[in-house]
Structure formats: structure tokens, C-alpha cells
Coordinates of C-alpha atoms in Angstrom, one line a residue:
M1 CA -10.2 32.8 -3.0
S2 CA -8.8 29.2 -3.4
L3 CA -5.5 27.4 -2.0
L4 CA -6.0 24.7 -4.7
E5 CA -5.4 26.8 -7.9
T6 CA -7.3 24.5 -10.0
E7 CA -10.1 24.7 -12.1
D8 CA -10.1 20.9 -12.6
P9 CA -13.7 19.4 -11.0
R10 CA -11.9 15.8 -10.8
D11 CA -8.7 16.8 -9.2
H12 CA -7.3 14.2 -6.9
R13 CA -7.7 16.9 -4.0
L14 CA -11.4 17.5 -4.0
A15 CA -13.7 14.9 -2.0
L16 CA -16.5 15.1 -4.7
G17 CA -19.0 13.8 -2.2
A18 CA -18.4 15.7 0.4
G19 CA -21.4 18.4 1.6
G20 CA -21.4 21.2 4.1
L21 CA -18.5 22.6 5.8
L22 CA -16.1 19.7 4.6
H23 CA -16.9 20.8 1.1
E24 CA -16.4 24.4 1.5
F25 CA -13.2 24.1 3.4
N26 CA -11.9 21.2 0.6
E27 CA -13.0 23.4 -2.3
A28 CA -10.9 26.4 -0.5
G29 CA -7.7 24.1 -0.3
V30 CA -7.9 24.4 3.6
I31 CA -8.2 20.5 3.7
E32 CA -7.9 17.6 0.8
A33 CA -10.0 14.9 0.0
A34 CA -8.2 12.4 2.1
D35 CA -9.0 14.7 5.3
V36 CA -12.2 14.5 4.3
H37 CA -12.6 10.7 3.9
V38 CA -11.0 10.2 7.0
A39 CA -13.2 12.9 8.8
R40 CA -16.7 11.4 7.3
R41 CA -15.7 7.7 7.8
V42 CA -15.0 8.2 11.9
T43 CA -18.1 10.8 12.4
E44 CA -20.3 7.9 10.4
L45 CA -18.7 5.2 12.7
A46 CA -19.4 7.1 15.8
G47 CA -22.9 8.7 14.6
E48 CA -21.3 12.2 15.1
T49 CA -23.5 14.5 13.0
D50 CA -22.1 17.9 14.0
E51 CA -20.4 18.9 11.1
T52 CA -18.0 21.1 12.9
V53 CA -16.9 18.2 14.9
A54 CA -16.1 16.5 11.3
L55 CA -14.6 20.0 10.3
A56 CA -12.2 19.3 13.4
V57 CA -11.3 15.8 12.8
A58 CA -10.2 16.8 9.2
L59 CA -8.1 19.3 10.6
A60 CA -6.2 17.4 13.1
V61 CA -5.6 14.5 10.1
R62 CA -4.2 17.2 8.2
A63 CA -2.3 18.5 10.7
V64 CA -0.2 15.4 11.1
R65 CA -0.1 15.1 7.2
G66 CA 2.0 18.5 7.3
G67 CA 4.0 17.2 10.3
S68 CA 2.3 18.7 13.5
V69 CA 1.0 16.6 16.0
C70 CA -2.2 18.7 16.8
V71 CA -4.4 21.6 15.6
D72 CA -4.1 24.5 17.4
L73 CA -8.1 25.6 17.1
T74 CA -7.8 29.5 18.6
S75 CA -5.3 30.1 15.6
V76 CA -6.1 27.7 12.7
A77 CA -8.7 30.3 10.9
E78 CA -5.9 32.7 11.1
D79 CA -3.1 30.4 10.2
S80 CA -4.7 29.2 7.4
G81 CA -5.0 32.4 5.2
L82 CA -8.4 32.3 4.9
P83 CA -9.8 33.7 7.9
E84 CA -13.2 34.6 5.9
L85 CA -14.3 31.2 5.8
A86 CA -17.2 30.1 7.8
W87 CA -15.1 29.1 10.4
P88 CA -17.2 27.8 14.0
A89 CA -16.9 30.2 16.9
T90 CA -14.2 28.4 19.2
H91 CA -16.1 28.7 22.3
A92 CA -19.3 26.5 20.4
W93 CA -16.8 24.7 18.7
L94 CA -14.9 23.4 21.7
A95 CA -18.5 22.9 23.1
A96 CA -19.3 20.7 20.7
L97 CA -16.0 18.7 20.8
G98 CA -16.3 18.0 24.3
A99 CA -20.2 16.9 23.9
S100 CA -18.7 14.6 20.7
P101 CA -19.1 10.8 21.1
L102 CA -15.2 10.9 19.6
A103 CA -14.3 12.5 23.0
G104 CA -15.8 9.9 25.2
D105 CA -14.4 6.2 26.0
P106 CA -12.2 5.3 24.2
P107 CA -11.4 8.6 22.9
V108 CA -10.5 9.6 19.1
L109 CA -10.0 13.2 19.9
R110 CA -8.3 15.0 22.9
L111 CA -8.0 18.5 23.7
L112 CA -5.0 20.3 25.7
D113 CA -5.8 23.3 27.3
D114 CA -9.3 23.9 25.5
R115 CA -7.0 24.6 22.6
L116 CA -4.9 21.9 21.2
L117 CA -6.6 19.2 19.6
Y118 CA -5.2 15.7 19.0
L119 CA -5.9 12.5 17.2
D120 CA -5.6 10.1 20.5
R121 CA -2.6 8.2 19.4
Y122 CA -0.3 11.6 19.2
W123 CA -1.9 12.5 22.3
R124 CA -0.8 9.5 24.1
E125 CA 2.6 9.6 22.5
E126 CA 3.4 13.2 23.7
E127 CA 2.0 12.4 26.9
Q128 CA 4.5 9.5 27.3
V129 CA 7.5 11.0 25.7
C130 CA 7.2 13.9 28.5
A131 CA 6.5 11.3 31.3
D132 CA 9.7 9.1 30.4
L133 CA 12.0 12.0 30.1
L134 CA 11.1 13.3 33.5
A135 CA 11.2 10.2 34.9
R136 CA 14.4 9.1 34.1
P137 CA 16.7 9.1 37.3
A138 CA 20.0 11.1 37.6
P139 CA 23.2 9.5 38.4
A140 CA 24.5 9.5 42.1
P141 CA 27.1 12.8 42.5
L142 CA 30.9 12.3 42.2
T143 CA 32.6 11.9 45.3
V144 CA 35.6 14.4 45.9
E145 CA 38.3 11.4 44.2
E146 CA 36.1 10.9 41.6
E147 CA 35.9 14.7 40.7
S148 CA 39.3 14.9 40.9
A149 CA 40.1 11.9 38.5
L150 CA 37.5 13.3 36.3
E151 CA 39.4 16.6 35.8
V152 CA 42.5 14.9 35.0
A153 CA 40.5 12.6 32.4
L154 CA 38.8 15.8 31.1
D155 CA 42.7 17.3 30.3
R156 CA 43.5 14.0 28.8
V157 CA 40.6 13.6 26.1
F158 CA 40.4 17.7 25.6
A159 CA 44.5 17.9 25.5
A160 CA 44.2 20.5 22.4
A161 CA 43.5 24.1 23.1
G162 CA 40.3 25.6 22.0
Y163 CA 37.7 22.9 23.1
D164 CA 36.1 24.6 26.3
E165 CA 32.6 24.5 25.1
Q166 CA 32.9 20.6 24.2
R167 CA 34.6 20.3 27.7
A168 CA 31.5 22.1 29.7
A169 CA 28.9 20.0 27.2
A170 CA 30.9 16.7 28.3
R171 CA 30.8 17.6 32.1
I172 CA 26.8 18.2 31.9
A173 CA 26.5 14.9 30.0
L174 CA 28.5 13.2 32.9
A175 CA 26.3 14.6 35.8
Q176 CA 22.8 13.3 34.1
R177 CA 21.2 10.1 32.7
T178 CA 19.6 12.2 29.8
T179 CA 21.3 15.3 27.9
V180 CA 20.3 16.9 24.6
L181 CA 23.4 18.2 22.8
T182 CA 23.0 20.8 20.4
G183 CA 25.2 22.7 17.8
G184 CA 25.5 23.8 14.5
P185 CA 27.5 22.1 11.7
G186 CA 31.3 22.4 12.4
T187 CA 30.7 23.1 16.2
G188 CA 32.4 19.8 17.9
K189 CA 29.5 17.4 18.5
T190 CA 31.1 14.6 17.6
T191 CA 34.1 15.1 19.2
T192 CA 32.1 16.0 22.4
V193 CA 30.5 12.8 22.1
A194 CA 33.9 10.5 21.4
A195 CA 35.2 12.0 24.5
L196 CA 32.8 11.6 26.5
L197 CA 32.0 8.0 25.5
A198 CA 35.8 7.7 26.3
L199 CA 35.1 9.2 29.9
L200 CA 32.4 7.0 30.5
A201 CA 34.4 3.9 29.7
E202 CA 36.6 5.1 32.3
Q203 CA 34.5 5.6 35.2
A204 CA 33.2 1.9 34.3
E205 CA 36.3 0.7 34.7
R206 CA 37.4 2.8 37.9
S207 CA 34.5 1.4 39.6
G208 CA 35.3 -2.2 38.7
G209 CA 32.4 -2.5 36.2
A210 CA 32.2 -4.1 32.8
T211 CA 32.9 -2.1 29.9
P212 CA 29.8 0.1 29.0
R213 CA 27.5 -1.4 26.2
I214 CA 27.4 1.5 23.9
A215 CA 24.9 2.1 21.0
L216 CA 25.1 4.5 18.4
A217 CA 22.0 5.5 16.0
A218 CA 20.5 8.1 13.5
P219 CA 17.0 8.1 11.9
T220 CA 18.4 6.9 8.4
G221 CA 20.9 4.7 6.9
K222 CA 23.0 7.1 5.7
A223 CA 23.2 9.4 8.8
A224 CA 24.0 5.9 10.9
A225 CA 27.1 5.3 8.6
R226 CA 28.1 8.8 8.7
L227 CA 28.1 9.1 12.6
Q228 CA 30.0 5.7 12.6
Q229 CA 32.4 7.4 10.4
A230 CA 33.0 10.6 12.2
V231 CA 32.7 9.2 15.9
E232 CA 35.6 6.6 14.4
E233 CA 37.8 9.5 13.2
E234 CA 37.3 11.4 16.5
V235 CA 38.2 8.0 18.7
A236 CA 41.1 7.5 16.2
R237 CA 42.6 11.0 17.8
L238 CA 41.9 10.1 21.4
P239 CA 45.1 8.7 23.6
E240 CA 45.7 4.9 23.0
S241 CA 44.0 3.6 26.5
D242 CA 40.9 5.6 25.3
R243 CA 40.7 4.0 22.2
T244 CA 41.4 0.7 23.9
R245 CA 38.5 1.0 26.5
L246 CA 36.3 1.7 23.7
G247 CA 36.9 -0.7 20.9
T248 CA 34.8 -0.9 18.0
L249 CA 31.8 1.1 17.8
T250 CA 29.1 0.4 15.2
A251 CA 26.3 2.9 14.1
V252 CA 22.9 1.5 13.0
T253 CA 19.4 2.9 12.2
L254 CA 16.8 3.7 15.0
H255 CA 15.1 1.0 13.5
R256 CA 17.6 -1.5 13.6
L257 CA 18.5 -0.8 17.1
L258 CA 14.7 -1.1 18.3
G259 CA 14.4 -4.2 16.0
P260 CA 11.6 -4.1 13.3
R261 CA 8.5 -6.6 13.7
P262 CA 7.3 -8.0 10.2
D263 CA 3.4 -7.3 11.7
T264 CA 3.8 -3.6 12.2
A265 CA 5.8 -0.4 11.1
V266 CA 5.2 1.5 14.6
R267 CA 5.9 -1.0 17.0
F268 CA 9.5 -2.9 17.7
R269 CA 11.0 -5.9 19.5
H270 CA 12.3 -3.5 21.9
H271 CA 10.0 -1.7 24.1
R272 CA 8.9 -1.6 28.3
E273 CA 9.2 -5.2 29.0
N274 CA 11.9 -5.9 26.7
R275 CA 14.6 -3.3 27.1
L276 CA 17.5 -2.9 25.2
P277 CA 20.7 -3.9 26.6
H278 CA 22.7 -0.8 26.4
D279 CA 24.3 1.3 29.1
V280 CA 24.8 4.4 26.8
V281 CA 22.7 5.1 23.8
V282 CA 23.6 7.9 21.6
V283 CA 21.3 9.3 18.9
D284 CA 22.7 11.8 16.1
E285 CA 20.8 13.9 13.7
T286 CA 17.5 13.9 16.5
S287 CA 15.7 16.8 14.4
M288 CA 15.2 14.0 12.0
V289 CA 13.1 12.1 14.8
S290 CA 9.5 12.1 14.7
L291 CA 7.5 12.1 17.9
T292 CA 6.4 8.2 17.3
M293 CA 10.0 7.1 17.2
M294 CA 10.6 9.4 20.0
A295 CA 8.0 7.6 22.2
R296 CA 9.4 4.1 20.9
L297 CA 13.1 4.9 21.6
L298 CA 12.3 6.2 25.2
E299 CA 10.3 3.2 26.2
A300 CA 12.9 1.1 25.3
V301 CA 15.6 2.3 26.9
R302 CA 16.6 1.2 30.3
P303 CA 15.9 3.9 33.4
E304 CA 19.5 3.7 34.4
A305 CA 21.0 4.1 31.1
R306 CA 22.6 7.1 29.5
L307 CA 21.0 8.9 26.7
L308 CA 22.3 11.5 24.5
L309 CA 20.2 13.3 21.5
V310 CA 22.2 15.3 19.5
G311 CA 21.2 17.4 16.9
D312 CA 20.6 21.1 15.5
P313 CA 17.0 22.4 16.4
D314 CA 17.6 25.1 13.8
Q315 CA 17.3 22.5 11.2
L316 CA 14.3 20.9 9.3
A317 CA 12.6 18.4 11.2
S318 CA 11.3 15.0 11.0
V319 CA 9.6 14.7 7.6
E320 CA 6.7 13.1 10.1
A321 CA 4.8 14.6 12.6
G322 CA 6.7 15.9 15.8
A323 CA 9.6 18.7 16.2
V324 CA 10.9 16.9 18.7
L325 CA 14.4 18.0 19.3
A326 CA 13.4 22.0 19.4
D327 CA 10.4 21.1 21.8
L328 CA 13.1 19.2 23.9
V329 CA 15.5 22.3 24.0
E330 CA 12.6 24.6 24.7
G331 CA 10.7 22.5 27.0
L332 CA 13.7 21.2 29.2
G333 CA 15.5 24.5 28.8
A334 CA 12.8 26.3 30.6
R335 CA 13.0 24.0 33.6
D336 CA 16.9 25.1 34.1
D337 CA 17.8 21.9 35.3
G338 CA 20.9 21.8 33.1
R339 CA 19.8 18.8 30.7
I340 CA 21.0 21.2 27.5
A341 CA 24.6 21.2 26.6
A342 CA 24.8 23.8 23.9
L343 CA 27.4 24.2 21.5
R344 CA 27.7 27.1 19.7
T345 CA 31.4 28.5 17.9
S346 CA 31.2 26.8 14.4
H347 CA 35.0 25.9 13.2
R348 CA 33.8 24.8 9.6
F349 CA 32.7 27.7 7.7
G350 CA 34.5 31.2 6.3
E351 CA 33.3 34.4 8.4
S352 CA 31.1 35.3 6.0
I353 CA 28.8 32.2 5.6
R354 CA 28.9 31.8 9.5
R355 CA 27.5 35.4 9.8
L356 CA 24.9 34.5 7.1
A357 CA 24.0 31.7 8.8
E358 CA 23.7 33.3 12.3
A359 CA 21.6 36.0 10.4
V360 CA 19.3 33.2 9.3
R361 CA 18.7 31.4 12.8
A362 CA 18.4 35.0 14.4
G363 CA 15.6 35.7 11.9
D364 CA 17.4 38.9 11.1
A365 CA 16.4 39.5 7.5
D366 CA 17.8 42.8 6.8
E367 CA 21.1 41.2 7.8
A368 CA 21.0 38.4 5.7
V369 CA 20.2 40.4 2.6
A370 CA 22.7 42.7 3.3
L371 CA 25.6 40.0 3.5
L372 CA 24.3 38.0 0.6
E373 CA 23.9 41.3 -1.3
A374 CA 27.8 42.6 -0.2
G375 CA 29.1 39.3 -1.8
G376 CA 32.7 37.8 -1.1
E377 CA 34.9 35.2 -1.3
H378 CA 32.5 32.6 0.5
V379 CA 29.3 34.1 -0.3
A380 CA 27.3 35.2 -3.5
F381 CA 23.8 36.6 -4.2
V382 CA 22.0 35.6 -7.8
S383 CA 19.0 38.0 -8.0
D384 CA 18.9 38.1 -11.6
P385 CA 15.2 38.1 -13.0
D386 CA 16.1 35.3 -15.3
P387 CA 18.9 33.0 -13.5
E388 CA 19.3 30.5 -16.2
P389 CA 22.5 31.9 -17.7
R390 CA 24.3 32.4 -14.2
L391 CA 23.2 29.1 -13.4
R392 CA 24.3 27.5 -16.3
A393 CA 27.8 29.3 -15.9
L394 CA 27.9 27.7 -12.1
L395 CA 26.6 24.0 -13.0
A396 CA 27.6 23.2 -16.5
P397 CA 31.5 23.0 -15.9
R398 CA 30.7 20.7 -13.2
A399 CA 28.4 18.4 -15.0
L400 CA 30.8 18.3 -17.7
D401 CA 33.7 17.6 -15.6
L402 CA 31.7 14.7 -14.1
V403 CA 30.7 13.3 -17.5
R404 CA 34.9 13.5 -18.9
A405 CA 36.1 12.0 -15.8
A406 CA 33.6 9.5 -15.7
E407 CA 34.4 8.2 -20.1
R408 CA 38.2 8.1 -18.8
G409 CA 37.2 5.7 -16.2
D410 CA 38.8 7.8 -13.3
V411 CA 36.3 6.9 -10.5
E412 CA 38.7 8.7 -7.9
A413 CA 38.4 11.8 -10.1
T414 CA 34.8 11.7 -10.8
L415 CA 33.7 10.9 -7.1
A416 CA 35.6 13.8 -6.3
I417 CA 34.5 16.1 -8.6
L418 CA 31.0 14.8 -7.4
E419 CA 31.6 16.4 -3.9
R420 CA 32.6 20.0 -5.1
Q421 CA 29.1 21.4 -5.6
R422 CA 25.1 20.7 -4.8
L423 CA 22.2 22.7 -6.4
L424 CA 19.5 22.4 -3.8
C425 CA 15.9 22.9 -4.5
A426 CA 13.0 23.2 -2.3
H427 CA 10.4 21.6 -4.3
R428 CA 10.8 18.1 -6.4
E429 CA 8.6 19.5 -8.9
G430 CA 8.0 22.8 -11.1
P431 CA 10.1 25.6 -12.3
H432 CA 12.0 25.7 -9.0
G433 CA 12.2 22.0 -8.6
V434 CA 15.0 19.5 -8.6
R435 CA 13.1 17.3 -11.8
H436 CA 13.3 20.4 -13.7
W437 CA 16.8 21.3 -13.1
N438 CA 18.2 17.7 -13.4
R439 CA 16.6 17.8 -16.7
Q440 CA 18.0 21.4 -17.4
V441 CA 21.4 20.4 -16.7
E442 CA 21.1 16.9 -18.9
R443 CA 20.3 19.5 -21.6
W444 CA 23.3 21.8 -21.2
I445 CA 25.6 18.6 -21.3
T446 CA 24.0 17.5 -24.6
E447 CA 24.4 21.0 -26.0
E448 CA 28.3 21.2 -24.9
T449 CA 29.4 17.9 -25.9
G450 CA 27.0 17.0 -29.1
E451 CA 25.9 13.7 -27.7
P452 CA 22.3 13.3 -26.6
I453 CA 21.6 11.4 -23.6
W454 CA 19.5 8.4 -24.6
S455 CA 19.6 6.2 -21.8
T456 CA 18.8 6.6 -17.9
W457 CA 22.2 5.5 -17.2
Y458 CA 25.1 7.3 -18.6
A459 CA 28.6 8.0 -17.5
G460 CA 28.9 11.1 -15.4
R461 CA 25.4 10.4 -14.3
P462 CA 25.4 11.7 -10.5
L463 CA 23.5 9.1 -8.4
L464 CA 21.2 10.0 -5.1
V465 CA 20.2 6.6 -3.4
T466 CA 16.8 6.6 -2.0
A467 CA 16.4 3.2 0.1
N468 CA 18.6 1.4 2.1
D469 CA 19.8 -1.8 0.7
Y470 CA 21.7 -3.6 3.3
G471 CA 22.5 -6.5 1.4
L472 CA 24.5 -4.1 -1.2
G473 CA 25.7 -2.3 2.1
V474 CA 24.0 1.1 0.6
H475 CA 21.8 3.7 2.4
N476 CA 19.3 5.9 1.4
G477 CA 20.9 9.2 1.0
D478 CA 24.3 7.6 0.1
T479 CA 25.7 9.5 -3.7
G480 CA 27.2 8.3 -6.2
V481 CA 28.3 8.4 -9.6
V482 CA 28.0 6.4 -13.2
V483 CA 31.9 5.7 -14.4
R484 CA 32.7 4.1 -17.7
R485 CA 34.9 1.2 -17.5
G486 CA 37.6 0.3 -19.6
D487 CA 35.7 -2.4 -21.8
G488 CA 32.7 0.0 -22.5
V489 CA 30.5 -1.3 -19.0
L490 CA 28.7 1.4 -17.2
R491 CA 29.2 0.5 -13.4
A492 CA 27.9 2.4 -10.4
H493 CA 30.6 4.0 -8.0
V494 CA 28.8 4.8 -4.8
A495 CA 30.8 6.9 -2.1
G496 CA 29.0 5.1 0.7
S497 CA 30.0 6.6 4.4
T498 CA 32.2 3.2 5.3
R499 CA 33.5 2.3 2.2
R500 CA 33.3 2.5 -1.7
L501 CA 30.9 0.4 -3.6
D502 CA 31.4 -0.7 -7.1
L503 CA 28.0 -1.9 -8.5
A504 CA 26.4 -2.7 -11.7
T505 CA 23.9 -0.6 -12.7
S506 CA 21.1 -3.3 -13.0
R507 CA 21.3 -3.9 -9.1
L508 CA 21.3 -0.3 -7.9
G509 CA 17.4 -0.1 -8.4
Q510 CA 16.2 2.7 -6.1
A511 CA 18.4 5.6 -7.2
E512 CA 17.6 8.8 -8.7
T513 CA 19.5 11.5 -10.8
M514 CA 21.2 13.8 -8.6
H515 CA 22.7 17.0 -10.7
A516 CA 20.1 18.7 -8.4
M517 CA 18.6 17.4 -5.0
T518 CA 16.1 18.6 -2.4
I519 CA 17.1 20.5 0.7
H520 CA 15.6 17.8 2.6
K521 CA 17.7 15.1 1.1
S522 CA 21.2 17.2 2.0
Q523 CA 20.4 17.0 5.7
G524 CA 23.7 15.8 7.1
S525 CA 25.9 16.2 4.2
Q526 CA 28.2 18.5 2.7
A527 CA 29.9 20.1 -0.3
D528 CA 32.7 22.8 -1.0
E529 CA 29.9 24.8 -2.8
V530 CA 26.3 24.8 -2.3
V531 CA 23.8 26.6 -4.9
V532 CA 20.6 27.3 -3.2
L533 CA 17.6 27.8 -5.2
L534 CA 14.9 29.7 -3.7
P535 CA 11.4 29.3 -4.6
P536 CA 9.0 32.4 -4.5
P537 CA 7.7 33.9 -1.4
E538 CA 4.2 32.2 -1.7
S539 CA 5.8 28.6 -1.4
R540 CA 4.4 27.3 1.5
L541 CA 8.1 25.5 1.9
L542 CA 10.3 28.6 2.2
T543 CA 11.0 28.9 5.8
R544 CA 13.9 29.8 8.0
E545 CA 14.6 26.5 9.1
L546 CA 14.6 25.4 5.2
F547 CA 17.2 28.0 4.1
Y548 CA 19.3 27.6 7.3
T549 CA 19.8 24.1 6.6
A550 CA 20.7 24.7 3.0
I551 CA 23.2 27.4 3.3
T552 CA 25.1 25.3 6.3
R553 CA 25.5 22.3 3.9
A554 CA 28.6 24.6 2.4
R555 CA 32.0 24.1 3.0
E556 CA 33.6 27.2 1.6
R557 CA 31.0 29.0 -0.8
V558 CA 27.2 29.4 -0.9
V559 CA 25.4 31.0 -3.7
V560 CA 22.0 32.1 -3.2
V561 CA 19.6 32.4 -6.3
G562 CA 16.5 34.3 -5.8
G563 CA 15.3 37.9 -5.1
P564 CA 15.6 40.0 -1.8
D565 CA 11.9 39.2 -1.0
D566 CA 12.3 35.6 -1.6
V567 CA 15.3 35.7 1.2
R568 CA 13.2 37.9 3.4
A569 CA 10.2 35.4 3.2
A570 CA 12.7 32.6 4.0
V571 CA 14.1 34.2 7.0
T572 CA 11.2 35.7 8.5
R573 CA 8.7 32.5 8.2
R574 CA 9.1 30.1 10.4
A575 CA 8.0 26.1 9.8
Q576 CA 5.2 26.1 12.4
R577 CA 4.6 22.7 13.7
A578 CA 1.9 22.4 16.5
S579 CA 2.7 20.7 19.5
G580 CA 2.3 20.4 23.0
L581 CA 5.3 18.6 24.4
R582 CA 7.4 22.1 25.1
R583 CA 4.6 23.5 27.2
R584 CA 4.3 19.7 29.0
L585 CA 7.8 19.5 29.7
A586 CA 8.2 22.8 30.8
Q587 CA 5.1 22.9 33.5
A588 CA 5.2 19.3 34.7

């Protein structure tokens, strides 16, 4: 059995010069050519001749490519789906690794608990994240007078009813230097952040100190812009005294906060010897932060500064190695020292979407299928053997409305139509992928209008920006649409989080068509209606985290396209990312 599913001897995933175990596991699809080439080069440089060690190196490299920071040697055979291959016996394998020059000084490979195998860089980063988090000191406890003043302040910033969870979360964050604030969409995370910043500013004023220097940051430009917009909206609801204390708040990417360097992509101007000047650092969308970036952040934040890590641990993790937020929630939560503040009640969705999201998050596949099959005003299930006619009925009207509004030159109407609906796919390629469905929707437009689409740029083309351009003011993840001006010229109108931009199409170099988009790209965004196209159960991308992320993008309605088996596979399969961080945090 082979996972490569190819008969082409020149397939780019095959390492043609490999022999022994590397050849066998490469041909079976467990490892790819890139993993083999790294393993061969590293073992050659170290003078290592044991092919089981070479296989271990290749698996460690593959793990990082797949988002893990290590590989569990005790379960890798079963996890691979090909336990019948000639896997080394675990005891002998561990002995060979322990005796290898690659485990010498300086080490290339590291073992944790005689089970988890790391490349040295990720072992050190995980160790550093654990040490830096646990070394951060707690603030001095409040006096009786300060406690009394805090109660008054909490009443002020949470004046409206129904904010008990947010109030409790703010109290937790005020009692320590490091807090992980978790919650799904619509649970009030940004409300809590704005109130907490106001409380910290008031405490600084009461103590006679300067106004705290506040940093707002997120992993991507789009997420940073959304964070700034959301915090500004919440601060505007606070009393005038709090708005005055906080002043203007600006959010940036984590890269910008730490200060990029031209000579390296993984080191920054701010580090342990040149700390960030801020008194409060808030990081949103922490589920998207990789282990490497978290290590760089923690070494740059001053020990006495407040650090608030905000996110939803049930969403998809970083595209790079690590599942840091989920590790922090489980690892710090096991210590029971109050560093986790959880918001659980969502106020965004209709009841049926909320119940579906909870069933998916809990791993209850029967309940998820039952809710979808029951349907209703806010949830629909398309399980037809050929879903294309139903998808056309769902998607073509919105696409045609976009074209008509764009041809009229009605920018406001076009951007409003853009936010009505999203088609979300797990894959980029193939029959369930973004490219296929972008082309399919354009074919439907041609059939309905009788006007062939001859050019990449056409009126009504929905856009997804794929790279930050600070000169233009656009961010990776911004959305927009092409509109025909009165003089016939096509312009790209981008609905940035802070302002709308009117750009010549020639200036917007890195953008793609967005009749469909990947679920990964949709993180942090919402639409009135979300159509989720599930791949078949054998897809490696089909996981609970992917499905949960997709359905929680909807404001009003979710349409899931796929069979009951697809839904069950999605709900029951977790995104497995090997890591030792949660164990280190819990047991340190």
C-alpha cells in the first residue's frame, strides 16, 4: 500500500537516489523527497551509518513540515496508517539514537521522555517557552483599598447586564502578569480586552504612575487590523474617563512589534537583551502563533509587563510548527494556578449554529449529523451525491449580483454583497478545492450572462489579498471586489479593516479570485452565510478543528455540503500535532 498514489517514477515526492529504509518509507509515502534529502545530508556530515537513525531524522523533518514540533517514536507506526512497514523496534531505535553522534555535542537530535524526538532547534524553543512563561512573576496583591476601588471600576466598565463571564475574566487577568484569555467567536473576548486595558490604565493613574504603554499585536496584518478596529469599537463604548486614559491604540503584526531584521527571518531587534518597552502586550488570534514566534515574543516581553494571550484553542493552529495556544490551555490549566480565563457563552450565532459548533467542539459526531439533518432557518445540509446543482443555486445568484452591482459602479452595494456569503474549502486543488470552484462559479457567470470572462480582471471579481503591502495599506487576508468606474475603467476596491481603498488593478499585484477560499484563509473573518464544502473522509485535512473553524465563520446561516460520513470523519478526527509543551508546563 502506498500513500503517494502515483505510478510516475519521476514524481517530485520520490527521492530517486535513496536506498534501504529511506527508499522503502519514501516509496510508501510516509516521508517525501525533501525529508530524505535532509536525512541523508545530516547523517553523512555526522558520519552516521545506521539507517534507522536516518529514518528518524527524516521523520523529525516531516513532523515539522506537518506542523508538529517533534515525532512520537512510540506511536509513529500506528499514526502513519502503514504499521505493516519495516518499522524499527522502539527499544533498539531509541538505543541507536542515544548512541548516535547526532545526539552528541552539539546535538542535532533531542529526546524527551524516551519517546518524543526533536530537531534541536524546536527542543530548545519549547524548553524556552516553558521556562519564560513559568518564570514571569505575579504582581503584588491588592490592598483592601485597591480591592474596593477595583469593584467600583468593574461596575463602571461592565455597566451593562450579562457580562459576568467577562468581569470574572478581567479579574483573573488583573491578578497576574500572564493570562490566556480563551473563547469562541462572539463570547466577548474583545470586550474583556478593552475593559481590562481601561482598568490597568486607571490603576496606573491611581498609583501615580505614567499611562501604561500598550501594544496590540496579531500574527497577520489582517488580524492586526481587525484587532485594532474591534478594540476601538469596544473602547468607544466605555465611559469618557476611560477613553481619555487609553487614548489612541494601534495594532501591528507580531513581526512589526518585535522588529524584523534584514539578515534573518527568525530573529528580531527586540530580544532578551533589548526588551520591548511596553507595560501591557495583548496578542490576538494566538491559535495562529507558531512555537518559534512565541519563543521570540516571550524573550522580548519585559518580565514585569502584563501579557495577555487571546484566542480560541479549538480553531486551526498555526501553519508553521506548533499548537501553542492549545498547549498553553492544557498545560497551564493542569497547574490550576488561575492563568486561564475562559469565556464560554457565545452571543453571535443563532441557537442551531451554536449547538452545531458545540457538538463539533465536543467531538459528538452523532449530534452534529442529527443537527444538520434536522436543518432549520440557520443550518442546512446538502448531502446529494452530485451537489453541483444545489451549489449553483446557492452560489450563482450572489456571484451575478456582484457582477451587476460592479458593472453599475455601485461600490457600497458591491462590497455589501461580498460579505453576504463565503464558499469555504479545505483544499486548494482537486474537485473539492478552491481553484476548481473559482473556475466553476466563473463558468456559471458566463452561462448566465452570455458574456465570456476573457481577462483575469473583470467587474464583479471578488478579491482576496495574499500579501501585506504597507505602502498601499492592504493586508494579507483583506477582501475586495473589482468595480467598473463611470468612465469604464476597472478599479479594485478593498474593504480594509481600518479604511476602504480604491486602487488601480495594476497596483494590486498579490491577490487571487475569491468566489471560494480555503478555511485556513478564512480564520478571523465572518460572513452572513457560510457554505462549507467538505472533502471525502480520506482527506488528511478533514479534522474537527477545520470543521469548527469553518462553521463558526457564519453570522446567520451555515450550509454544510457533504455526506454524513464526511461529517463524522471531520468531527471524530483531531488535528494531531506532536508536542511536549503541555507536559513540560504541567509538570515543571
